[in-house]
């Protein structure tokens, strides 16, 4: 799998260290409160588990599934919820856990839905951020790493359901991924 990467951007050690820093910042900010971590399936699962175990504040976890209406992502952001939350977020301190914010359209859709359920607070924590691709402004409160405008995989991020299990994050060779 590593051979399909043009370049490794972040090693497992760097990822661990950065997640610990972000977890410390979140723990400071939410001291004395209980968090509800809402992770977006499937990409954010690796990030969620590493982040959650490094938090020093109590946290519940739940999952949201997203299905794209647009195979090949020709129309980014045209999505729907394929698996809803099991828990009620009314009056909860909700932190949405994402794998990557790209155009921002997916998160805009999700944040609209979640804010309608009246959480006490609603914020975003993303593993990766591709700010140069943003089409809509998203209030990202916590981000581990910025990445260039290239297709990246690993540590939960996939291409065609592959590469999620790579322990590092890297740029996929462009002959494998043509398009973005
Ligand atoms: P957005 O709606 O354009 O912000 O897209 C967010 C979603 O697109 C992410 O949750 C990922 O599933 C997917 N995505 C965007 N860029 C990448 C990438 O470089 N690698 C893998 N998935 C990506």
PDB file of C-alpha atoms and ligand atoms in Angstrom:
ATOM      1  CA  UNK A   1       0.000   0.000   0.000  1.00  0.00           C
ATOM      2  CA  UNK A   2       2.865   2.378   0.814  1.00  0.00           C
ATOM      3  CA  UNK A   3       4.073   2.035  -2.789  1.00  0.00           C
ATOM      4  CA  UNK A   4       0.889   3.788  -3.957  1.00  0.00           C
ATOM      5  CA  UNK A   5       1.868   6.924  -2.043  1.00  0.00           C
ATOM      6  CA  UNK A   6       3.750   9.671  -3.813  1.00  0.00           C
ATOM      7  CA  UNK A   7       4.815  11.151  -0.486  1.00  0.00           C
ATOM      8  CA  UNK A   8       4.222  10.566   3.213  1.00  0.00           C
ATOM      9  CA  UNK A   9       2.943  13.772   4.799  1.00  0.00           C
ATOM     10  CA  UNK A  10       2.592  12.663   8.431  1.00  0.00           C
ATOM     11  CA  UNK A  11       4.005   9.585  10.123  1.00  0.00           C
ATOM     12  CA  UNK A  12       2.151   7.653  12.808  1.00  0.00           C
ATOM     13  CA  UNK A  13       4.372   9.229  15.474  1.00  0.00           C
ATOM     14  CA  UNK A  14       3.684  12.758  14.215  1.00  0.00           C
ATOM     15  CA  UNK A  15      -0.042  12.006  14.097  1.00  0.00           C
ATOM     16  CA  UNK A  16      -0.014  10.680  17.666  1.00  0.00           C
ATOM     17  CA  UNK A  17       1.866  13.674  18.955  1.00  0.00           C
ATOM     18  CA  UNK A  18      -0.396  16.188  17.229  1.00  0.00           C
ATOM     19  CA  UNK A  19      -3.591  14.447  18.347  1.00  0.00           C
ATOM     20  CA  UNK A  20      -2.311  14.561  21.940  1.00  0.00           C
ATOM     21  CA  UNK A  21      -1.812  18.342  21.586  1.00  0.00           C
ATOM     22  CA  UNK A  22      -5.292  18.862  20.184  1.00  0.00           C
ATOM     23  CA  UNK A  23      -6.813  16.605  22.875  1.00  0.00           C
ATOM     24  CA  UNK A  24      -5.075  18.702  25.529  1.00  0.00           C
ATOM     25  CA  UNK A  25      -6.511  21.918  24.041  1.00  0.00           C
ATOM     26  CA  UNK A  26     -10.016  20.421  23.924  1.00  0.00           C
ATOM     27  CA  UNK A  27      -9.687  19.137  27.496  1.00  0.00           C
ATOM     28  CA  UNK A  28      -8.684  22.612  28.685  1.00  0.00           C
ATOM     29  CA  UNK A  29     -11.519  24.320  26.802  1.00  0.00           C
ATOM     30  CA  UNK A  30     -14.201  21.902  28.016  1.00  0.00           C
ATOM     31  CA  UNK A  31     -12.943  21.472  31.589  1.00  0.00           C
ATOM     32  CA  UNK A  32     -15.816  20.759  33.983  1.00  0.00           C
ATOM     33  CA  UNK A  33     -18.162  19.830  31.129  1.00  0.00           C
ATOM     34  CA  UNK A  34     -19.096  16.570  29.434  1.00  0.00           C
ATOM     35  CA  UNK A  35     -18.547  16.256  25.700  1.00  0.00           C
ATOM     36  CA  UNK A  36     -20.586  14.465  23.073  1.00  0.00           C
ATOM     37  CA  UNK A  37     -18.259  13.446  20.250  1.00  0.00           C
ATOM     38  CA  UNK A  38     -20.134  12.966  16.973  1.00  0.00           C
ATOM     39  CA  UNK A  39     -17.897  11.211  14.452  1.00  0.00           C
ATOM     40  CA  UNK A  40     -18.657  11.084  10.748  1.00  0.00           C
ATOM     41  CA  UNK A  41     -18.352   7.539   9.364  1.00  0.00           C
ATOM     42  CA  UNK A  42     -16.147   5.996   8.224  1.00  0.00           C
ATOM     43  CA  UNK A  43     -13.151   8.257   7.756  1.00  0.00           C
ATOM     44  CA  UNK A  44     -13.160   9.871  11.197  1.00  0.00           C
ATOM     45  CA  UNK A  45     -13.134   6.620  13.191  1.00  0.00           C
ATOM     46  CA  UNK A  46      -9.335   6.300  13.538  1.00  0.00           C
ATOM     47  CA  UNK A  47      -9.070   9.935  14.568  1.00  0.00           C
ATOM     48  CA  UNK A  48     -11.986   9.652  17.006  1.00  0.00           C
ATOM     49  CA  UNK A  49     -10.533   6.693  18.910  1.00  0.00           C
ATOM     50  CA  UNK A  50      -7.071   8.223  19.266  1.00  0.00           C
ATOM     51  CA  UNK A  51      -8.483  11.614  20.241  1.00  0.00           C
ATOM     52  CA  UNK A  52     -11.028  10.208  22.704  1.00  0.00           C
ATOM     53  CA  UNK A  53      -8.469   8.168  24.634  1.00  0.00           C
ATOM     54  CA  UNK A  54      -6.268  11.263  25.023  1.00  0.00           C
ATOM     55  CA  UNK A  55      -9.048  13.479  26.429  1.00  0.00           C
ATOM     56  CA  UNK A  56      -9.137  14.172  30.146  1.00  0.00           C
ATOM     57  CA  UNK A  57     -12.772  15.330  30.136  1.00  0.00           C
ATOM     58  CA  UNK A  58     -15.610  12.771  30.068  1.00  0.00           C
ATOM     59  CA  UNK A  59     -17.053  12.153  26.608  1.00  0.00           C
ATOM     60  CA  UNK A  60     -19.894  10.179  25.075  1.00  0.00           C
ATOM     61  CA  UNK A  61     -19.508   9.080  21.471  1.00  0.00           C
ATOM     62  CA  UNK A  62     -21.945   8.633  18.617  1.00  0.00           C
ATOM     63  CA  UNK A  63     -21.752   8.229  14.842  1.00  0.00           C
ATOM     64  CA  UNK A  64     -23.311   9.797  11.772  1.00  0.00           C
ATOM     65  CA  UNK A  65     -23.248   8.064   8.409  1.00  0.00           C
ATOM     66  CA  UNK A  66     -23.178  10.119   5.238  1.00  0.00           C
ATOM     67  CA  UNK A  67     -24.074   8.906   1.755  1.00  0.00           C
ATOM     68  CA  UNK A  68     -23.131  10.886  -1.303  1.00  0.00           C
ATOM     69  CA  UNK A  69     -25.782  11.362  -3.985  1.00  0.00           C
ATOM     70  CA  UNK A  70     -23.002  11.932  -6.423  1.00  0.00           C
ATOM     71  CA  UNK A  71     -20.825   8.933  -7.308  1.00  0.00           C
ATOM     72  CA  UNK A  72     -17.345  10.154  -8.126  1.00  0.00           C
ATOM     73  CA  UNK A  73     -18.108  13.331  -6.186  1.00  0.00           C
ATOM     74  CA  UNK A  74     -18.956  15.271  -9.326  1.00  0.00           C
ATOM     75  CA  UNK A  75     -21.283  17.378  -7.218  1.00  0.00           C
ATOM     76  CA  UNK A  76     -19.528  17.859  -3.898  1.00  0.00           C
ATOM     77  CA  UNK A  77     -21.752  18.365  -0.893  1.00  0.00           C
ATOM     78  CA  UNK A  78     -24.798  16.636  -2.322  1.00  0.00           C
ATOM     79  CA  UNK A  79     -25.179  14.255   0.582  1.00  0.00           C
ATOM     80  CA  UNK A  80     -27.759  12.752   2.897  1.00  0.00           C
ATOM     81  CA  UNK A  81     -27.666  11.073   6.299  1.00  0.00           C
ATOM     82  CA  UNK A  82     -27.485   7.281   5.855  1.00  0.00           C
ATOM     83  CA  UNK A  83     -27.119   6.522   9.576  1.00  0.00           C
ATOM     84  CA  UNK A  84     -28.496   8.933  12.115  1.00  0.00           C
ATOM     85  CA  UNK A  85     -27.307   9.445  15.687  1.00  0.00           C
ATOM     86  CA  UNK A  86     -28.514   6.998  18.331  1.00  0.00           C
ATOM     87  CA  UNK A  87     -28.309   9.614  21.077  1.00  0.00           C
ATOM     88  CA  UNK A  88     -30.243  12.828  21.649  1.00  0.00           C
ATOM     89  CA  UNK A  89     -27.982  15.903  21.460  1.00  0.00           C
ATOM     90  CA  UNK A  90     -30.448  18.355  23.016  1.00  0.00           C
ATOM     91  CA  UNK A  91     -28.539  20.542  25.500  1.00  0.00           C
ATOM     92  CA  UNK A  92     -25.262  18.597  24.914  1.00  0.00           C
ATOM     93  CA  UNK A  93     -21.782  20.000  24.265  1.00  0.00           C
ATOM     94  CA  UNK A  94     -21.370  18.555  20.768  1.00  0.00           C
ATOM     95  CA  UNK A  95     -18.026  18.302  19.003  1.00  0.00           C
ATOM     96  CA  UNK A  96     -18.261  17.038  15.424  1.00  0.00           C
ATOM     97  CA  UNK A  97     -15.256  14.874  14.530  1.00  0.00           C
ATOM     98  CA  UNK A  98     -14.374  14.885  10.811  1.00  0.00           C
ATOM     99  CA  UNK A  99     -11.588  13.260   8.826  1.00  0.00           C
ATOM    100  CA  UNK A 100     -11.042  16.153   6.403  1.00  0.00           C
ATOM    101  CA  UNK A 101     -12.719  19.447   5.547  1.00  0.00           C
ATOM    102  CA  UNK A 102     -12.403  20.013   1.833  1.00  0.00           C
ATOM    103  CA  UNK A 103     -15.040  22.232   0.155  1.00  0.00           C
ATOM    104  CA  UNK A 104     -16.888  22.416   3.489  1.00  0.00           C
ATOM    105  CA  UNK A 105     -20.227  21.539   1.887  1.00  0.00           C
ATOM    106  CA  UNK A 106     -20.669  18.257   3.774  1.00  0.00           C
ATOM    107  CA  UNK A 107     -20.091  19.928   7.114  1.00  0.00           C
ATOM    108  CA  UNK A 108     -22.355  22.843   6.290  1.00  0.00           C
ATOM    109  CA  UNK A 109     -25.160  20.356   5.658  1.00  0.00           C
ATOM    110  CA  UNK A 110     -24.413  18.424   8.863  1.00  0.00           C
ATOM    111  CA  UNK A 111     -24.054  21.505  11.039  1.00  0.00           C
ATOM    112  CA  UNK A 112     -27.421  22.798   9.807  1.00  0.00           C
ATOM    113  CA  UNK A 113     -29.106  19.547  10.799  1.00  0.00           C
ATOM    114  CA  UNK A 114     -27.333  19.247  14.152  1.00  0.00           C
ATOM    115  CA  UNK A 115     -27.911  22.859  15.190  1.00  0.00           C
ATOM    116  CA  UNK A 116     -31.650  22.321  14.606  1.00  0.00           C
ATOM    117  CA  UNK A 117     -31.560  19.715  17.393  1.00  0.00           C
ATOM    118  CA  UNK A 118     -30.567  22.434  19.861  1.00  0.00           C
ATOM    119  CA  UNK A 119     -27.306  21.251  21.403  1.00  0.00           C
ATOM    120  CA  UNK A 120     -25.930  23.496  24.166  1.00  0.00           C
ATOM    121  CA  UNK A 121     -22.867  24.060  21.971  1.00  0.00           C
ATOM    122  CA  UNK A 122     -21.709  22.856  18.567  1.00  0.00           C
ATOM    123  CA  UNK A 123     -18.126  22.933  17.315  1.00  0.00           C
ATOM    124  CA  UNK A 124     -15.960  21.167  14.732  1.00  0.00           C
ATOM    125  CA  UNK A 125     -12.744  19.223  15.204  1.00  0.00           C
ATOM    126  CA  UNK A 126     -11.119  17.915  12.032  1.00  0.00           C
ATOM    127  CA  UNK A 127      -8.106  15.697  11.547  1.00  0.00           C
ATOM    128  CA  UNK A 128      -7.115  17.316   8.238  1.00  0.00           C
ATOM    129  CA  UNK A 129      -7.980  20.640   6.667  1.00  0.00           C
ATOM    130  CA  UNK A 130      -7.623  21.539   2.965  1.00  0.00           C
ATOM    131  CA  UNK A 131      -8.361  25.271   3.238  1.00  0.00           C
ATOM    132  CA  UNK A 132      -7.489  26.132  -0.365  1.00  0.00           C
ATOM    133  CA  UNK A 133     -10.473  24.069  -1.592  1.00  0.00           C
ATOM    134  CA  UNK A 134     -13.086  25.721   0.618  1.00  0.00           C
ATOM    135  CA  UNK A 135     -16.311  26.815  -1.096  1.00  0.00           C
ATOM    136  CA  UNK A 136     -18.251  27.720   2.056  1.00  0.00           C
ATOM    137  CA  UNK A 137     -16.992  29.108   5.327  1.00  0.00           C
ATOM    138  CA  UNK A 138     -16.973  26.549   8.138  1.00  0.00           C
ATOM    139  CA  UNK A 139     -16.151  27.370  11.769  1.00  0.00           C
ATOM    140  CA  UNK A 140     -13.360  24.811  12.338  1.00  0.00           C
ATOM    141  CA  UNK A 141     -12.366  25.164  15.999  1.00  0.00           C
ATOM    142  CA  UNK A 142      -9.743  22.391  16.116  1.00  0.00           C
ATOM    143  CA  UNK A 143      -7.603  21.030  13.305  1.00  0.00           C
ATOM    144  CA  UNK A 144      -4.611  18.692  13.506  1.00  0.00           C
ATOM    145  CA  UNK A 145      -2.960  19.353  10.145  1.00  0.00           C
ATOM    146  CA  UNK A 146      -3.395  21.436   7.009  1.00  0.00           C
ATOM    147  CA  UNK A 147      -2.853  19.542   3.750  1.00  0.00           C
ATOM    148  CA  UNK A 148      -2.218  20.774   0.195  1.00  0.00           C
ATOM    149  CA  UNK A 149      -4.778  20.497  -2.592  1.00  0.00           C
ATOM    150  CA  UNK A 150      -3.921  16.862  -3.342  1.00  0.00           C
ATOM    151  CA  UNK A 151      -5.797  13.609  -2.715  1.00  0.00           C
ATOM    152  CA  UNK A 152      -4.617  12.192   0.597  1.00  0.00           C
ATOM    153  CA  UNK A 153      -5.235   8.774   2.155  1.00  0.00           C
ATOM    154  CA  UNK A 154      -4.454   6.856   5.328  1.00  0.00           C
ATOM    155  CA  UNK A 155      -5.373   6.967   9.028  1.00  0.00           C
ATOM    156  CA  UNK A 156      -9.049   6.543   8.111  1.00  0.00           C
ATOM    157  CA  UNK A 157      -9.099   8.394   4.787  1.00  0.00           C
ATOM    158  CA  UNK A 158      -9.829   6.230   1.782  1.00  0.00           C
ATOM    159  CA  UNK A 159      -9.829   6.068  -1.951  1.00  0.00           C
ATOM    160  CA  UNK A 160     -12.546   3.637  -3.109  1.00  0.00           C
ATOM    161  CA  UNK A 161     -12.628   2.125   0.428  1.00  0.00           C
ATOM    162  CA  UNK A 162      -8.899   1.359   0.278  1.00  0.00           C
ATOM    163  CA  UNK A 163      -5.918   2.734   2.224  1.00  0.00           C
ATOM    164  CA  UNK A 164      -7.916   3.539   5.401  1.00  0.00           C
ATOM    165  CA  UNK A 165      -5.749   1.194   7.440  1.00  0.00           C
ATOM    166  CA  UNK A 166      -2.449   2.887   6.556  1.00  0.00           C
ATOM    167  CA  UNK A 167      -0.938   4.125   9.835  1.00  0.00           C
ATOM    168  CA  UNK A 168       0.369   7.314   8.166  1.00  0.00           C
ATOM    169  CA  UNK A 169      -1.150  10.000   5.902  1.00  0.00           C
ATOM    170  CA  UNK A 170       0.205  10.402   2.396  1.00  0.00           C
ATOM    171  CA  UNK A 171      -0.497  11.792  -1.052  1.00  0.00           C
ATOM    172  CA  UNK A 172      -1.929   9.151  -3.375  1.00  0.00           C
ATOM    173  CA  UNK A 173      -0.090   8.779  -6.690  1.00  0.00           C
ATOM    174  CA  UNK A 174      -2.119  10.612  -9.316  1.00  0.00           C
ATOM    175  CA  UNK A 175      -2.212   7.694 -11.786  1.00  0.00           C
ATOM    176  CA  UNK A 176      -4.293   5.835  -9.144  1.00  0.00           C
ATOM    177  CA  UNK A 177      -6.574   8.743  -8.472  1.00  0.00           C
ATOM    178  CA  UNK A 178      -7.452  10.778 -11.544  1.00  0.00           C
ATOM    179  CA  UNK A 179      -9.946  13.503 -11.062  1.00  0.00           C
ATOM    180  CA  UNK A 180      -9.803  15.799  -8.053  1.00  0.00           C
TER     181      UNK A 180
HETATM  182  P1  LIG B   1     -16.346  18.381   1.519  1.00  0.00           P
HETATM  183  O1  LIG B   1     -17.829  18.331   1.598  1.00  0.00           O
HETATM  184  O2  LIG B   1     -15.870  18.789   0.156  1.00  0.00           O
HETATM  185  O3  LIG B   1     -15.696  19.193   2.620  1.00  0.00           O
HETATM  186  O4  LIG B   1     -15.846  16.885   1.619  1.00  0.00           O
HETATM  187  C1  LIG B   1     -15.559  16.247   2.780  1.00  0.00           C
HETATM  188  C2  LIG B   1     -15.422  14.760   2.506  1.00  0.00           C
HETATM  189  O5  LIG B   1     -14.807  14.482   1.234  1.00  0.00           O
HETATM  190  C3  LIG B   1     -14.513  14.165   3.538  1.00  0.00           C
HETATM  191  O6  LIG B   1     -15.219  13.777   4.690  1.00  0.00           O
HETATM  192  C4  LIG B   1     -13.899  12.982   2.787  1.00  0.00           C
HETATM  193  O7  LIG B   1     -14.743  11.859   2.892  1.00  0.00           O
HETATM  194  C5  LIG B   1     -13.874  13.422   1.336  1.00  0.00           C
HETATM  195  N1  LIG B   1     -12.539  13.919   0.936  1.00  0.00           N
HETATM  196  C6  LIG B   1     -12.222  15.179   0.574  1.00  0.00           C
HETATM  197  N2  LIG B   1     -10.918  15.273   0.271  1.00  0.00           N
HETATM  198  C7  LIG B   1     -10.388  14.040   0.462  1.00  0.00           C
HETATM  199  C8  LIG B   1      -9.037  13.496   0.313  1.00  0.00           C
HETATM  200  O8  LIG B   1      -8.055  14.175  -0.040  1.00  0.00           O
HETATM  201  N3  LIG B   1      -8.906  12.176   0.608  1.00  0.00           N
HETATM  202  C9  LIG B   1      -9.945  11.394   1.017  1.00  0.00           C
HETATM  203  N4  LIG B   1     -11.201  11.858   1.159  1.00  0.00           N
HETATM  204  C10 LIG B   1     -11.418  13.178   0.873  1.00  0.00           C
END
